[in-house]
């Protein structure tokens, strides 16, 4: 797409922005626990980057990318509330946030939805946040 990945740059910006939040860290057990892959043997509460899609959204000569992405928060056993508290804090920190995205300018970051569900097989609760974002390649 571009010389620097807009998706990886956005993820790095999200991580840096969320890592600075001490309340979020406390809700997650003392530090930000947002991963690309499920951590081996880690007990919840933690979050994973979920499905992501990046598409060209260029306009008037500006190279832009539209992002649709999800973050999924895994709850402590028996506590859907633990996932919801973390998800709501993430939503509050990211919805319309102005965060740094290396090699790109963030044009838009908006929460689209927050859903809570229980896995029928395991009984584990999780909350999924869906976001949209637009980034523009820096000149």
Coordinates of C-alpha atoms in Angstrom, one line a residue:
X1 CA 0.0 0.0 0.0
X2 CA 2.6 2.5 1.1
X3 CA 6.2 2.6 2.0
X4 CA 5.2 2.3 5.7
X5 CA 2.3 0.1 6.7
X6 CA -0.7 2.3 7.7
X7 CA -2.1 -0.6 9.8
X8 CA 1.2 -1.2 11.7
X9 CA 1.6 2.5 12.2
X10 CA -1.9 2.8 13.6
X11 CA -1.5 -0.1 15.9
X12 CA 1.8 1.3 17.3
X13 CA 0.0 4.6 17.9
X14 CA -2.9 2.9 19.7
X15 CA -0.4 0.9 21.9
X16 CA 1.5 4.0 22.8
X17 CA -1.6 6.0 23.6
X18 CA -3.2 3.3 25.7
X19 CA 0.0 2.5 27.5
X20 CA 0.1 6.0 29.0
X21 CA -3.3 5.3 30.8
X22 CA -2.7 4.3 34.5
X23 CA -6.3 3.5 35.1
X24 CA -6.5 1.2 32.1
X25 CA -3.3 -0.5 33.3
X26 CA -4.8 -1.0 36.8
X27 CA -7.9 -2.5 35.3
X28 CA -5.7 -5.0 33.3
X29 CA -3.7 -6.1 36.3
X30 CA -0.9 -3.4 36.5
X31 CA 0.1 -2.9 32.8
X32 CA -1.4 -2.6 29.4
X33 CA -2.1 -6.1 28.1
X34 CA -3.0 -5.6 24.4
X35 CA -1.6 -8.3 22.2
X36 CA -1.5 -9.4 18.5
X37 CA -1.9 -13.1 19.5
X38 CA -3.3 -14.7 22.6
X39 CA -0.6 -14.9 25.2
X40 CA 0.3 -18.5 26.3
X41 CA -0.9 -19.2 29.8
X42 CA -1.9 -15.6 30.6
X43 CA -5.0 -15.2 32.7
X44 CA -7.5 -12.5 31.7
X45 CA -8.1 -9.5 31.7
X46 CA -6.2 -8.9 28.4
X47 CA -7.1 -7.6 25.0
X48 CA -6.3 -8.7 21.5
X49 CA -6.2 -6.9 18.2
X50 CA -9.0 -8.5 16.2
X51 CA -9.9 -8.4 12.6
X52 CA -8.6 -5.4 10.6
X53 CA -9.2 -4.2 7.2
X54 CA -7.4 -1.3 5.4
X55 CA -8.7 0.1 2.2
X56 CA -7.6 3.0 -0.1
X57 CA -9.5 6.2 0.7
X58 CA -7.3 8.7 -1.3
X59 CA -8.9 12.0 -2.1
X60 CA -7.6 15.2 -3.9
X61 CA -4.1 13.8 -4.2
X62 CA -3.8 12.9 -0.5
X63 CA -2.9 9.2 0.0
X64 CA -5.4 8.1 2.7
X65 CA -6.4 4.8 4.2
X66 CA -9.7 3.8 5.8
X67 CA -9.3 1.3 8.6
X68 CA -11.9 -0.9 10.2
X69 CA -10.6 -2.8 13.2
X70 CA -11.7 -4.5 16.4
X71 CA -10.2 -5.0 19.8
X72 CA -11.5 -7.9 21.9
X73 CA -11.2 -7.9 25.7
X74 CA -11.2 -11.2 27.5
X75 CA -12.9 -11.2 31.0
X76 CA -11.8 -12.8 34.2
X77 CA -13.8 -16.1 34.7
X78 CA -17.2 -15.3 36.0
X79 CA -16.9 -11.6 35.5
X80 CA -18.2 -10.0 32.3
X81 CA -17.9 -6.8 34.2
X82 CA -14.1 -7.0 34.1
X83 CA -14.1 -7.1 30.3
X84 CA -16.7 -4.3 30.1
X85 CA -14.8 -2.0 32.4
X86 CA -11.6 -2.4 30.3
X87 CA -13.6 -2.0 27.1
X88 CA -15.3 1.1 28.2
X89 CA -12.0 2.6 29.3
X90 CA -10.4 1.8 26.0
X91 CA -13.5 3.3 24.2
X92 CA -13.2 6.5 26.3
X93 CA -9.5 6.8 25.5
X94 CA -9.7 6.1 21.8
X95 CA -13.0 7.6 20.6
X96 CA -12.0 10.8 18.7
X97 CA -8.5 10.6 20.2
X98 CA -5.7 12.6 18.7
X99 CA -2.8 10.1 18.7
X100 CA 0.6 10.0 17.0
X101 CA 0.8 7.6 14.0
X102 CA 4.4 7.4 12.7
X103 CA 4.7 8.4 9.0
X104 CA 1.0 9.2 8.9
X105 CA -1.5 11.7 10.2
X106 CA -4.6 10.5 12.0
X107 CA -7.6 12.1 10.3
X108 CA -10.4 10.2 12.2
X109 CA -10.7 7.7 15.0
X110 CA -14.2 6.7 16.0
X111 CA -15.8 4.0 18.1
X112 CA -18.5 2.3 16.0
X113 CA -19.8 -0.3 18.5
X114 CA -19.1 -2.1 21.8
X115 CA -20.6 -5.6 22.2
X116 CA -20.4 -8.1 25.0
X117 CA -20.9 -11.8 24.5
X118 CA -20.4 -15.1 26.2
X119 CA -18.7 -18.0 24.4
X120 CA -21.2 -20.8 24.4
X121 CA -18.5 -23.5 24.6
X122 CA -16.4 -22.1 27.4
X123 CA -18.7 -19.7 29.1
X124 CA -16.1 -17.0 29.0
X125 CA -17.3 -13.4 28.5
X126 CA -15.6 -11.0 26.2
X127 CA -16.2 -7.5 25.0
X128 CA -15.5 -6.4 21.4
X129 CA -14.9 -2.8 20.3
X130 CA -15.2 -1.9 16.7
X131 CA -13.5 1.2 15.4
X132 CA -13.1 3.1 12.2
X133 CA -10.1 5.3 11.4
X134 CA -8.7 7.3 8.5
X135 CA -5.0 7.9 8.2
X136 CA -3.1 10.0 5.6
X137 CA 0.4 9.4 4.5
X138 CA 2.7 12.1 5.7
X139 CA 4.6 13.9 2.9

